[in-house]
Structure formats: C-alpha cells, structure tokens
Amino acid sequence: MSFSLKIEKISKIFTIFTAVIAGVVFSGCLAKNAPKLSYYELGYDDSNSVNICDRRADTLVNLAYIKVQNGYENRDIIIKDGINIDKLQDAKYISSPKDMLQKALILYLNSNCHLKLSSDAKLQMGLNITEISIWPDYAFIEIVLEIKDDNRVLSNEIISIKENYKSKPIDALNLALNKALQKIHSSVLEYR
C-alpha cells in the first residue's frame, strides 16, 4: 500500500470522527432546548395499610385480562373539554394505564382482606378501561368489570368515578383510581 493511500484513509477516518463528534455536540445543544417532560404514575398507596387478614377466608380470583380502549393504550395524559380531546403537554404517564391499573390492583389486593389473585381460580375477573381522563374541573375514570365463573358471565358492571379537583388533576385521578379499586374489590366479593 502506498503512502498516499494511507494518508487518504487516515483523512477519511479523521473526517468521519470529526462528523461524529460534531453530531454528538450538536444533539446535546438541541436536547438542552427541548421542553422538560414531567412523568406521573397512578397507583395505590399501601403505606397506610395495617390490615391483618385471615388468609384462610380469602376468595381466589384470576385476573383474566386488562384491556384499554383506543386512545388510552399509550402514555399520554388525555384531557377533555366537551367534544375537544387533547393530551397534556410536556407530561406523560410513567407507564401505560393498563400496566398502572394492574400494578395498583395487585398492591390493593395484597393490602386488603378477603380477595387474593390466583392464576388457577375458577372465578375470573376482566377489566376494560374505557376512559381515564382529566376534565376542566374533575378527573374521570371508567372501568368495565366482568366477573365469570366456569365460562358463565356472573356480572358486567361499569364503574365510573368522578373526582373534583382545585389545583392538581393528577392527585384527583389517583383518588378516582383508588375509589375504583375499592369498588372492584367489593363487587368481586359479592360472588364469594
């Protein structure tokens, strides 16, 4: 290999290296000017739970599915005003509503008595989030609860919770979720 070919290769490598470094520096400048995202998680706070349960009296239930309606399967926080639908700017959920509901339900059932999740239980529970949104003066959650036993539908119930707020809509959404979890718990317990 001649000396001029070696110089040419070194020159190309140096040009590529310089372009990569410039790209990294430039992308850092762009990221500096990007709006800061806030992340929120909805869930059940079990820090105040002091229930002592007789686990022998538990009803076993299988969480067969959790579904979400179109528009709620991503991490966007939906805001509604009449027929206008938008997403909260510069804010997202930390995970999908489906995942947050599943985590919150597991924590809730572990912290409360008489109902325990089991994959081989005959009693089946299905949840479908039809709405989880923030309105101008309230937060709203709607979940369809289906309870089955041996492939026979025992109950279909729509759980709708509206929670007013003055300053923090995410806190109201958390309160609404906790009330929905209480309603799910009591509804399933009716089929002991």
PDB file of N, CA, C and O in Angstrom, residues 18-56:
ATOM      1  N   THR A  18     -14.595  13.405  13.148  1.00  0.00           N
ATOM      2  CA  THR A  18     -14.985  14.803  13.377  1.00  0.00           C
ATOM      3  C   THR A  18     -16.495  14.980  13.211  1.00  0.00           C
ATOM      4  O   THR A  18     -17.133  15.684  13.994  1.00  0.00           O
ATOM      5  N   ALA A  19     -17.068  14.336  12.214  1.00  0.00           N
ATOM      6  CA  ALA A  19     -18.517  14.435  11.986  1.00  0.00           C
ATOM      7  C   ALA A  19     -19.296  13.823  13.155  1.00  0.00           C
ATOM      8  O   ALA A  19     -20.311  14.370  13.592  1.00  0.00           O
ATOM      9  N   VAL A  20     -18.821  12.690  13.670  1.00  0.00           N
ATOM     10  CA  VAL A  20     -19.490  12.047  14.806  1.00  0.00           C
ATOM     11  C   VAL A  20     -19.421  12.944  16.033  1.00  0.00           C
ATOM     12  O   VAL A  20     -20.422  13.151  16.725  1.00  0.00           O
ATOM     13  N   ILE A  21     -18.274  13.492  16.333  1.00  0.00           N
ATOM     14  CA  ILE A  21     -18.112  14.389  17.493  1.00  0.00           C
ATOM     15  C   ILE A  21     -19.010  15.617  17.333  1.00  0.00           C
ATOM     16  O   ILE A  21     -19.704  16.023  18.268  1.00  0.00           O
ATOM     17  N   ALA A  22     -19.046  16.206  16.161  1.00  0.00           N
ATOM     18  CA  ALA A  22     -19.899  17.376  15.912  1.00  0.00           C
ATOM     19  C   ALA A  22     -21.373  17.009  16.087  1.00  0.00           C
ATOM     20  O   ALA A  22     -22.154  17.787  16.643  1.00  0.00           O
ATOM     21  N   GLY A  23     -21.747  15.821  15.628  1.00  0.00           N
ATOM     22  CA  GLY A  23     -23.135  15.372  15.785  1.00  0.00           C
ATOM     23  C   GLY A  23     -23.520  15.207  17.248  1.00  0.00           C
ATOM     24  O   GLY A  23     -24.606  15.599  17.662  1.00  0.00           O
ATOM     25  N   VAL A  24     -22.628  14.656  18.037  1.00  0.00           N
ATOM     26  CA  VAL A  24     -22.896  14.477  19.466  1.00  0.00           C
ATOM     27  C   VAL A  24     -23.031  15.829  20.152  1.00  0.00           C
ATOM     28  O   VAL A  24     -23.953  16.066  20.933  1.00  0.00           O
ATOM     29  N   VAL A  25     -22.114  16.747  19.861  1.00  0.00           N
ATOM     30  CA  VAL A  25     -22.173  18.079  20.465  1.00  0.00           C
ATOM     31  C   VAL A  25     -23.440  18.805  20.037  1.00  0.00           C
ATOM     32  O   VAL A  25     -24.138  19.406  20.863  1.00  0.00           O
ATOM     33  N   PHE A  26     -23.786  18.743  18.769  1.00  0.00           N
ATOM     34  CA  PHE A  26     -24.972  19.425  18.261  1.00  0.00           C
ATOM     35  C   PHE A  26     -26.252  18.836  18.853  1.00  0.00           C
ATOM     36  O   PHE A  26     -27.172  19.568  19.198  1.00  0.00           O
ATOM     37  N   SER A  27     -26.311  17.521  18.993  1.00  0.00           N
ATOM     38  CA  SER A  27     -27.511  16.908  19.572  1.00  0.00           C
ATOM     39  C   SER A  27     -27.673  17.302  21.032  1.00  0.00           C
ATOM     40  O   SER A  27     -28.782  17.442  21.525  1.00  0.00           O
ATOM     41  N   GLY A  28     -26.563  17.504  21.724  1.00  0.00           N
ATOM     42  CA  GLY A  28     -26.634  17.978  23.104  1.00  0.00           C
ATOM     43  C   GLY A  28     -27.223  19.369  23.192  1.00  0.00           C
ATOM     44  O   GLY A  28     -27.993  19.684  24.086  1.00  0.00           O
ATOM     45  N   CYS A  29     -26.874  20.223  22.238  1.00  0.00           N
ATOM     46  CA  CYS A  29     -27.439  21.577  22.208  1.00  0.00           C
ATOM     47  C   CYS A  29     -28.939  21.529  21.933  1.00  0.00           C
ATOM     48  O   CYS A  29     -29.702  22.293  22.504  1.00  0.00           O
ATOM     49  N   LEU A  30     -29.359  20.654  21.034  1.00  0.00           N
ATOM     50  CA  LEU A  30     -30.788  20.530  20.747  1.00  0.00           C
ATOM     51  C   LEU A  30     -31.552  20.018  21.958  1.00  0.00           C
ATOM     52  O   LEU A  30     -32.648  20.478  22.263  1.00  0.00           O
ATOM     53  N   ALA A  31     -30.987  19.042  22.652  1.00  0.00           N
ATOM     54  CA  ALA A  31     -31.657  18.474  23.824  1.00  0.00           C
ATOM     55  C   ALA A  31     -31.776  19.504  24.941  1.00  0.00           C
ATOM     56  O   ALA A  31     -32.721  19.489  25.704  1.00  0.00           O
ATOM     57  N   LYS A  32     -30.816  20.425  25.006  1.00  0.00           N
ATOM     58  CA  LYS A  32     -30.845  21.463  26.026  1.00  0.00           C
ATOM     59  C   LYS A  32     -32.063  22.355  25.868  1.00  0.00           C
ATOM     60  O   LYS A  32     -32.646  22.816  26.835  1.00  0.00           O
ATOM     61  N   ASN A  33     -32.481  22.599  24.621  1.00  0.00           N
ATOM     62  CA  ASN A  33     -33.605  23.480  24.342  1.00  0.00           C
ATOM     63  C   ASN A  33     -34.946  22.747  24.307  1.00  0.00           C
ATOM     64  O   ASN A  33     -35.984  23.371  24.173  1.00  0.00           O
ATOM     65  N   ALA A  34     -34.933  21.430  24.403  1.00  0.00           N
ATOM     66  CA  ALA A  34     -36.182  20.662  24.377  1.00  0.00           C
ATOM     67  C   ALA A  34     -36.951  20.882  25.674  1.00  0.00           C
ATOM     68  O   ALA A  34     -36.359  21.062  26.734  1.00  0.00           O
ATOM     69  N   PRO A  35     -38.288  20.891  25.602  1.00  0.00           N
ATOM     70  CA  PRO A  35     -39.066  21.078  26.826  1.00  0.00           C
ATOM     71  C   PRO A  35     -38.881  19.894  27.771  1.00  0.00           C
ATOM     72  O   PRO A  35     -38.728  18.754  27.346  1.00  0.00           O
ATOM     73  N   LYS A  36     -38.899  20.190  29.053  1.00  0.00           N
ATOM     74  CA  LYS A  36     -38.722  19.151  30.059  1.00  0.00           C
ATOM     75  C   LYS A  36     -40.043  18.411  30.242  1.00  0.00           C
ATOM     76  O   LYS A  36     -41.087  19.025  30.397  1.00  0.00           O
ATOM     77  N   LEU A  37     -39.982  17.086  30.205  1.00  0.00           N
ATOM     78  CA  LEU A  37     -41.173  16.261  30.401  1.00  0.00           C
ATOM     79  C   LEU A  37     -41.343  15.933  31.872  1.00  0.00           C
ATOM     80  O   LEU A  37     -40.369  15.632  32.557  1.00  0.00           O
ATOM     81  N   SER A  38     -42.564  15.983  32.347  1.00  0.00           N
ATOM     82  CA  SER A  38     -42.895  15.522  33.693  1.00  0.00           C
ATOM     83  C   SER A  38     -43.567  14.171  33.568  1.00  0.00           C
ATOM     84  O   SER A  38     -44.360  13.945  32.656  1.00  0.00           O
ATOM     85  N   TYR A  39     -43.255  13.260  34.476  1.00  0.00           N
ATOM     86  CA  TYR A  39     -43.819  11.914  34.442  1.00  0.00           C
ATOM     87  C   TYR A  39     -44.666  11.693  35.687  1.00  0.00           C
ATOM     88  O   TYR A  39     -44.278  12.089  36.790  1.00  0.00           O
ATOM     89  N   TYR A  40     -45.818  11.033  35.489  1.00  0.00           N
ATOM     90  CA  TYR A  40     -46.746  10.768  36.582  1.00  0.00           C
ATOM     91  C   TYR A  40     -47.124   9.305  36.595  1.00  0.00           C
ATOM     92  O   TYR A  40     -47.256   8.675  35.553  1.00  0.00           O
ATOM     93  N   GLU A  41     -47.318   8.793  37.809  1.00  0.00           N
ATOM     94  CA  GLU A  41     -47.752   7.405  37.955  1.00  0.00           C
ATOM     95  C   GLU A  41     -49.023   7.382  38.776  1.00  0.00           C
ATOM     96  O   GLU A  41     -49.109   8.026  39.818  1.00  0.00           O
ATOM     97  N   LEU A  42     -49.994   6.647  38.282  1.00  0.00           N
ATOM     98  CA  LEU A  42     -51.208   6.420  39.042  1.00  0.00           C
ATOM     99  C   LEU A  42     -51.044   5.094  39.748  1.00  0.00           C
ATOM    100  O   LEU A  42     -50.527   4.139  39.182  1.00  0.00           O
ATOM    101  N   GLY A  43     -51.496   5.031  40.983  1.00  0.00           N
ATOM    102  CA  GLY A  43     -51.340   3.771  41.690  1.00  0.00           C
ATOM    103  C   GLY A  43     -51.981   3.798  43.051  1.00  0.00           C
ATOM    104  O   GLY A  43     -52.566   4.789  43.483  1.00  0.00           O
ATOM    105  N   TYR A  44     -51.847   2.682  43.723  1.00  0.00           N
ATOM    106  CA  TYR A  44     -52.383   2.524  45.061  1.00  0.00           C
ATOM    107  C   TYR A  44     -51.255   2.724  46.054  1.00  0.00           C
ATOM    108  O   TYR A  44     -50.194   2.111  45.946  1.00  0.00           O
ATOM    109  N   ASP A  45     -51.491   3.573  47.040  1.00  0.00           N
ATOM    110  CA  ASP A  45     -50.507   3.824  48.089  1.00  0.00           C
ATOM    111  C   ASP A  45     -50.824   2.908  49.259  1.00  0.00           C
ATOM    112  O   ASP A  45     -51.810   3.105  49.959  1.00  0.00           O
ATOM    113  N   ASP A  46     -49.987   1.908  49.478  1.00  0.00           N
ATOM    114  CA  ASP A  46     -50.238   0.944  50.550  1.00  0.00           C
ATOM    115  C   ASP A  46     -49.478   1.284  51.829  1.00  0.00           C
ATOM    116  O   ASP A  46     -49.424   0.486  52.750  1.00  0.00           O
ATOM    117  N   SER A  47     -48.925   2.486  51.935  1.00  0.00           N
ATOM    118  CA  SER A  47     -48.123   2.845  53.101  1.00  0.00           C
ATOM    119  C   SER A  47     -48.959   2.970  54.373  1.00  0.00           C
ATOM    120  O   SER A  47     -48.442   2.797  55.466  1.00  0.00           O
ATOM    121  N   ASN A  48     -50.251   3.245  54.257  1.00  0.00           N
ATOM    122  CA  ASN A  48     -51.118   3.379  55.439  1.00  0.00           C
ATOM    123  C   ASN A  48     -51.855   2.097  55.777  1.00  0.00           C
ATOM    124  O   ASN A  48     -52.655   2.066  56.700  1.00  0.00           O
ATOM    125  N   SER A  49     -51.596   1.040  55.048  1.00  0.00           N
ATOM    126  CA  SER A  49     -52.317  -0.211  55.238  1.00  0.00           C
ATOM    127  C   SER A  49     -51.775  -0.964  56.450  1.00  0.00           C
ATOM    128  O   SER A  49     -50.577  -1.225  56.553  1.00  0.00           O
ATOM    129  N   VAL A  50     -52.681  -1.297  57.374  1.00  0.00           N
ATOM    130  CA  VAL A  50     -52.292  -2.065  58.561  1.00  0.00           C
ATOM    131  C   VAL A  50     -53.244  -3.234  58.785  1.00  0.00           C
ATOM    132  O   VAL A  50     -53.364  -3.734  59.886  1.00  0.00           O
ATOM    133  N   ASN A  51     -53.932  -3.663  57.734  1.00  0.00           N
ATOM    134  CA  ASN A  51     -54.890  -4.766  57.856  1.00  0.00           C
ATOM    135  C   ASN A  51     -54.176  -6.069  58.190  1.00  0.00           C
ATOM    136  O   ASN A  51     -53.163  -6.408  57.594  1.00  0.00           O
ATOM    137  N   ILE A  52     -54.732  -6.778  59.168  1.00  0.00           N
ATOM    138  CA  ILE A  52     -54.273  -8.126  59.465  1.00  0.00           C
ATOM    139  C   ILE A  52     -55.406  -9.043  59.046  1.00  0.00           C
ATOM    140  O   ILE A  52     -56.521  -8.955  59.551  1.00  0.00           O
ATOM    141  N   CYS A  53     -55.138  -9.897  58.072  1.00  0.00           N
ATOM    142  CA  CYS A  53     -56.189 -10.701  57.460  1.00  0.00           C
ATOM    143  C   CYS A  53     -56.028 -12.174  57.809  1.00  0.00           C
ATOM    144  O   CYS A  53     -54.908 -12.668  57.936  1.00  0.00           O
ATOM    145  N   ASP A  54     -57.156 -12.847  57.909  1.00  0.00           N
ATOM    146  CA  ASP A  54     -57.159 -14.305  57.991  1.00  0.00           C
ATOM    147  C   ASP A  54     -57.196 -14.805  56.553  1.00  0.00           C
ATOM    148  O   ASP A  54     -58.241 -14.849  55.926  1.00  0.00           O
ATOM    149  N   ARG A  55     -56.045 -15.149  55.999  1.00  0.00           N
ATOM    150  CA  ARG A  55     -55.935 -15.518  54.590  1.00  0.00           C
ATOM    151  C   ARG A  55     -56.680 -16.810  54.260  1.00  0.00           C
ATOM    152  O   ARG A  55     -56.910 -17.103  53.106  1.00  0.00           O
ATOM    153  N   ARG A  56     -57.063 -17.590  55.268  1.00  0.00           N
ATOM    154  CA  ARG A  56     -57.824 -18.815  55.002  1.00  0.00           C
ATOM    155  C   ARG A  56     -59.222 -18.481  54.483  1.00  0.00           C
ATOM    156  O   ARG A  56     -59.864 -19.304  53.853  1.00  0.00           O
TER     157      ARG A  56
END
